[in-house]
JSON list of C-alpha atoms in Angstrom, two decimals:
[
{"chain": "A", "resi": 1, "resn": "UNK", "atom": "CA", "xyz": [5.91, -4.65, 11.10]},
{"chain": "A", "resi": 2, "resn": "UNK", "atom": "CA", "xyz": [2.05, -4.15, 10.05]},
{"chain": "A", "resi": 3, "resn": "UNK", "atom": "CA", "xyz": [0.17, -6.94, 8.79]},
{"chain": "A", "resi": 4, "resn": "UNK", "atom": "CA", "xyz": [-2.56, -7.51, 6.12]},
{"chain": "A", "resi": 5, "resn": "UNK", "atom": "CA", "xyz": [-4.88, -10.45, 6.71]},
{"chain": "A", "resi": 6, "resn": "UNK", "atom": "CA", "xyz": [-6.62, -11.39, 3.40]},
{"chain": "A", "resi": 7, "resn": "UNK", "atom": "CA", "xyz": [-8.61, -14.89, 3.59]},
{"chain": "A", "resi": 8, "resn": "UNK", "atom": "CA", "xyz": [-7.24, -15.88, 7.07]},
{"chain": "A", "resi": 9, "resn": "UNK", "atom": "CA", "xyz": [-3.63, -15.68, 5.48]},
{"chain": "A", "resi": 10, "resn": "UNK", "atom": "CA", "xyz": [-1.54, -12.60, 6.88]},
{"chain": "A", "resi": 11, "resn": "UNK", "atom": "CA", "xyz": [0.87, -10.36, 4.63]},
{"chain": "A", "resi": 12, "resn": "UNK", "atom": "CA", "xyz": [3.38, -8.07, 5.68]},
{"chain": "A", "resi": 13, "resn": "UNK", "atom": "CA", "xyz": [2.80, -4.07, 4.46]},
{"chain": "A", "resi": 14, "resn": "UNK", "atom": "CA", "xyz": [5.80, -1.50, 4.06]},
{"chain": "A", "resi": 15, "resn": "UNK", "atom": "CA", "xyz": [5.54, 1.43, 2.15]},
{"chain": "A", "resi": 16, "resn": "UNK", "atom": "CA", "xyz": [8.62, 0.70, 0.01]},
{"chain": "A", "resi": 17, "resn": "UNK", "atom": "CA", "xyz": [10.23, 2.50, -2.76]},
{"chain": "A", "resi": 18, "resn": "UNK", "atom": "CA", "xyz": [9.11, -0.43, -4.97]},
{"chain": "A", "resi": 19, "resn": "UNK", "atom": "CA", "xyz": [5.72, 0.07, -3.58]},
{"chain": "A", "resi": 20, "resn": "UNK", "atom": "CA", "xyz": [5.41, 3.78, -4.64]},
{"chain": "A", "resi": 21, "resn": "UNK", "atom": "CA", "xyz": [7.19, 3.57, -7.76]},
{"chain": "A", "resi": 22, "resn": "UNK", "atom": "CA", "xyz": [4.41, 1.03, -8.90]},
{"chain": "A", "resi": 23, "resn": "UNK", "atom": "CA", "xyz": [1.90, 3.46, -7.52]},
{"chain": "A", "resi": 24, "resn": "UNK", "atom": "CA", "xyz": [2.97, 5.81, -9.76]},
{"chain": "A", "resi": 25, "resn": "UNK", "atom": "CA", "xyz": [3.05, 3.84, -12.90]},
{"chain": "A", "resi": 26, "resn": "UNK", "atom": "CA", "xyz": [-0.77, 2.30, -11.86]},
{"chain": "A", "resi": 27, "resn": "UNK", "atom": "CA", "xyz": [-2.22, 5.87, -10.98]},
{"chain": "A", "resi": 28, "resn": "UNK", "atom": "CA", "xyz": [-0.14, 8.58, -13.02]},
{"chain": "A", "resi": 29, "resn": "UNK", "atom": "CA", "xyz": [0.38, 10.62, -9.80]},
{"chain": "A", "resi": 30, "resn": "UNK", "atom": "CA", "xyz": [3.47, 10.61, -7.49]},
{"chain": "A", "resi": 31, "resn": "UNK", "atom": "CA", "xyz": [2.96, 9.62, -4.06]},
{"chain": "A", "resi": 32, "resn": "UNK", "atom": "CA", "xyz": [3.63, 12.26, -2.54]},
{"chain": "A", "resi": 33, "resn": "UNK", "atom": "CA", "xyz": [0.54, 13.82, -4.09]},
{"chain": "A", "resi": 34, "resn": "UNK", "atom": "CA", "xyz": [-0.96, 11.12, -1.97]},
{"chain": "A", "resi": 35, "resn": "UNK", "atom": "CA", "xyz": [-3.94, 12.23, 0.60]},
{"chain": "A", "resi": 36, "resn": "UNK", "atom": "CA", "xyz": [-5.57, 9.03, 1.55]},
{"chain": "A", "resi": 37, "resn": "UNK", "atom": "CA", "xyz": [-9.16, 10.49, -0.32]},
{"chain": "A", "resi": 38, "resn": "UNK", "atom": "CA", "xyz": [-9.51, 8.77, -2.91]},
{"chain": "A", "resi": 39, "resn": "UNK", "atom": "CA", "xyz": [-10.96, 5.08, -2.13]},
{"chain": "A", "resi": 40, "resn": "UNK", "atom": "CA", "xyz": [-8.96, 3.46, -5.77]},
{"chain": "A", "resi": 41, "resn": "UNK", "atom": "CA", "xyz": [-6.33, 4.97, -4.77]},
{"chain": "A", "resi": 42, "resn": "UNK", "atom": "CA", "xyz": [-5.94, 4.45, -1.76]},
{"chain": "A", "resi": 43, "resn": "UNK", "atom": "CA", "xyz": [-6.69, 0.44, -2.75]},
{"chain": "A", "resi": 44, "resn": "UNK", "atom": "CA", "xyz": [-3.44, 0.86, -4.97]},
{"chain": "A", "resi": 45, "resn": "UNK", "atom": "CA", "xyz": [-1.05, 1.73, -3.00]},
{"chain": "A", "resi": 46, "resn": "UNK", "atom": "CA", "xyz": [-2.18, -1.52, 0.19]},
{"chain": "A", "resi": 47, "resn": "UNK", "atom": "CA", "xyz": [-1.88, -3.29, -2.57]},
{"chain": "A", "resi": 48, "resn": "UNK", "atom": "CA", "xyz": [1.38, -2.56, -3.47]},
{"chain": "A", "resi": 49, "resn": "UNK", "atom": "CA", "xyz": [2.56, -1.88, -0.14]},
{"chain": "A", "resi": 50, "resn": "UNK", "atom": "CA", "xyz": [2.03, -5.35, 0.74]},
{"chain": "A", "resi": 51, "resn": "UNK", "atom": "CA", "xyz": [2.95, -6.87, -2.86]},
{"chain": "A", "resi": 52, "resn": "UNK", "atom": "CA", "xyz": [6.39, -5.26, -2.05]},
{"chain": "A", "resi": 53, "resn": "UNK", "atom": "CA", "xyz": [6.86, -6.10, 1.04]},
{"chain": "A", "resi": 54, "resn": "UNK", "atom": "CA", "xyz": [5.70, -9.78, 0.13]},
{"chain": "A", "resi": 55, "resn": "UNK", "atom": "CA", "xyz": [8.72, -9.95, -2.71]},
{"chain": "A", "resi": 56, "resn": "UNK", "atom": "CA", "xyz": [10.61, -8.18, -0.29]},
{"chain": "A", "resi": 57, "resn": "UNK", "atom": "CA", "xyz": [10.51, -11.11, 2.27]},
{"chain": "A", "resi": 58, "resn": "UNK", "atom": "CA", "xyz": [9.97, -13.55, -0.15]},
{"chain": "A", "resi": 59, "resn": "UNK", "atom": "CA", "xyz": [6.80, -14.90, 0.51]},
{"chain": "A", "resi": 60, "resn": "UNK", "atom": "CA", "xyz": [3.92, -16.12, -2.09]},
{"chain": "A", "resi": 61, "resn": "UNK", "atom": "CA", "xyz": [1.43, -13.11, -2.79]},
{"chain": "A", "resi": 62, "resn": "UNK", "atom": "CA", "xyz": [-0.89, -15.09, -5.19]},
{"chain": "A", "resi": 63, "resn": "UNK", "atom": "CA", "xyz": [-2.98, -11.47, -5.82]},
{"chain": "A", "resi": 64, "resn": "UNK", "atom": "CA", "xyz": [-2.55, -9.76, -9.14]},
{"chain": "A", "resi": 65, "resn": "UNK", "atom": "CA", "xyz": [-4.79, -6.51, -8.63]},
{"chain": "A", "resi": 66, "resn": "UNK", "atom": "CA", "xyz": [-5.88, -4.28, -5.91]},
{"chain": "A", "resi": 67, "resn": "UNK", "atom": "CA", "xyz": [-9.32, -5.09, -7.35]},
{"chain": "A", "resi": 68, "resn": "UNK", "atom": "CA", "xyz": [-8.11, -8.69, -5.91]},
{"chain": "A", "resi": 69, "resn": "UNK", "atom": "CA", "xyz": [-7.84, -7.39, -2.31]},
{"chain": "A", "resi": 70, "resn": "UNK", "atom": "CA", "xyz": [-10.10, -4.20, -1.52]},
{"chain": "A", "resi": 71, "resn": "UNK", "atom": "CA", "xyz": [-13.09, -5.80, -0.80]},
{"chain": "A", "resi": 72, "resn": "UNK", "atom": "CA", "xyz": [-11.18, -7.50, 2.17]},
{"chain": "A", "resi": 73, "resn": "UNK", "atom": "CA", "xyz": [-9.56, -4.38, 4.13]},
{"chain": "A", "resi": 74, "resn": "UNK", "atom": "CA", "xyz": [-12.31, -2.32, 5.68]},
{"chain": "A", "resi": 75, "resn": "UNK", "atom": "CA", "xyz": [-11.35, 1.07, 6.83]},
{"chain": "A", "resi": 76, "resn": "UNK", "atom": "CA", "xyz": [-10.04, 1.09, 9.94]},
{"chain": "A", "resi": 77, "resn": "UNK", "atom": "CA", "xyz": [-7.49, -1.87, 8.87]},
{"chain": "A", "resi": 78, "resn": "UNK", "atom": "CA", "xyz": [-6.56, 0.57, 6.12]},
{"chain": "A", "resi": 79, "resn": "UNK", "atom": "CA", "xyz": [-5.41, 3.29, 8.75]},
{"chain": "A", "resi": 80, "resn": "UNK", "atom": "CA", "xyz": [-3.54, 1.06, 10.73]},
{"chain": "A", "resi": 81, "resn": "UNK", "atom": "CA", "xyz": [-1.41, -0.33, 7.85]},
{"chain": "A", "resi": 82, "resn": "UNK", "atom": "CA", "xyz": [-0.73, 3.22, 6.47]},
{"chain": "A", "resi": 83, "resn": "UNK", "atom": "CA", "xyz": [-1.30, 5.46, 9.99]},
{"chain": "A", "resi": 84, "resn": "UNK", "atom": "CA", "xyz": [1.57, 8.43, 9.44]},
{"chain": "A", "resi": 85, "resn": "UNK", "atom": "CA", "xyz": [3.45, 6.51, 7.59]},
{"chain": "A", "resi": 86, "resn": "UNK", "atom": "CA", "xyz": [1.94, 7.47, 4.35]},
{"chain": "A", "resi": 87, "resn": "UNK", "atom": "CA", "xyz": [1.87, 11.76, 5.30]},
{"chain": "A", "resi": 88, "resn": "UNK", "atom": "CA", "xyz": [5.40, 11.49, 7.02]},
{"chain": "A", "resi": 89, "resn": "UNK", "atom": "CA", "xyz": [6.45, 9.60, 3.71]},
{"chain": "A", "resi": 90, "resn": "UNK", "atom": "CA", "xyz": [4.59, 12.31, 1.53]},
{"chain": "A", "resi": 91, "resn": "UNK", "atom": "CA", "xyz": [6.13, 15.15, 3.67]},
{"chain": "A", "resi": 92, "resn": "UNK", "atom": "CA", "xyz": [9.76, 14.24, 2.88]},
{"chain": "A", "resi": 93, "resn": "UNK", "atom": "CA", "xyz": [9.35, 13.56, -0.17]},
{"chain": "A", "resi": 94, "resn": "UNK", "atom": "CA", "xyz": [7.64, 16.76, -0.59]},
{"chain": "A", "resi": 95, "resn": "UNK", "atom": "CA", "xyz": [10.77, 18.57, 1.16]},
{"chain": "A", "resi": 96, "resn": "UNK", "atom": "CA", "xyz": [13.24, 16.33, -0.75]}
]
């Protein structure tokens, strides 16, 4: 399981089907169009990655925007929550 800390508070991060559908309804663009480039982006979907995975697990996530949470995941946390996950994701989708 990866982990988000925001405000000394951790939150689990999955890149569910939830999470991506939401993506697509924020952004306009389906996920598997997803490269990781683009910094809003790429804020949307650790936003809804952990969102779902909160709701998923039933725990409180009090945050109602990425614009809530991007100014507390630098980098390098953002490619250990999404690593391969996100291009292996994209990549069967793609083949799907």
């Amino acid at each position: 399981m990866k982990w988000l800390t925001i405000q000394g508070t951790k939150y689990p991060f999955r890149l569910t089907i939830g999470a991506m559908v939401a993506y697509k309804r924020e952004t306009g663009e389906d996920f598997s169009k997803f490269s990781g480039e683009d910094m809003e982006k790429l804020g949307v979907i650790i936003y809804h990655g952990t969102k779902s995975a909160c709701k998923a697990d039933g725990i409180d996530f009090p945050f109602k925007s990425a614009d809530e949470i991007i100014d507390y995941v630098d980098m390098q946390e953002a490619a250990a929550l999404l690593g391969g996950d996100a291009e292996a994701q994209a990549d069967s989708e793609k083949k799907s």
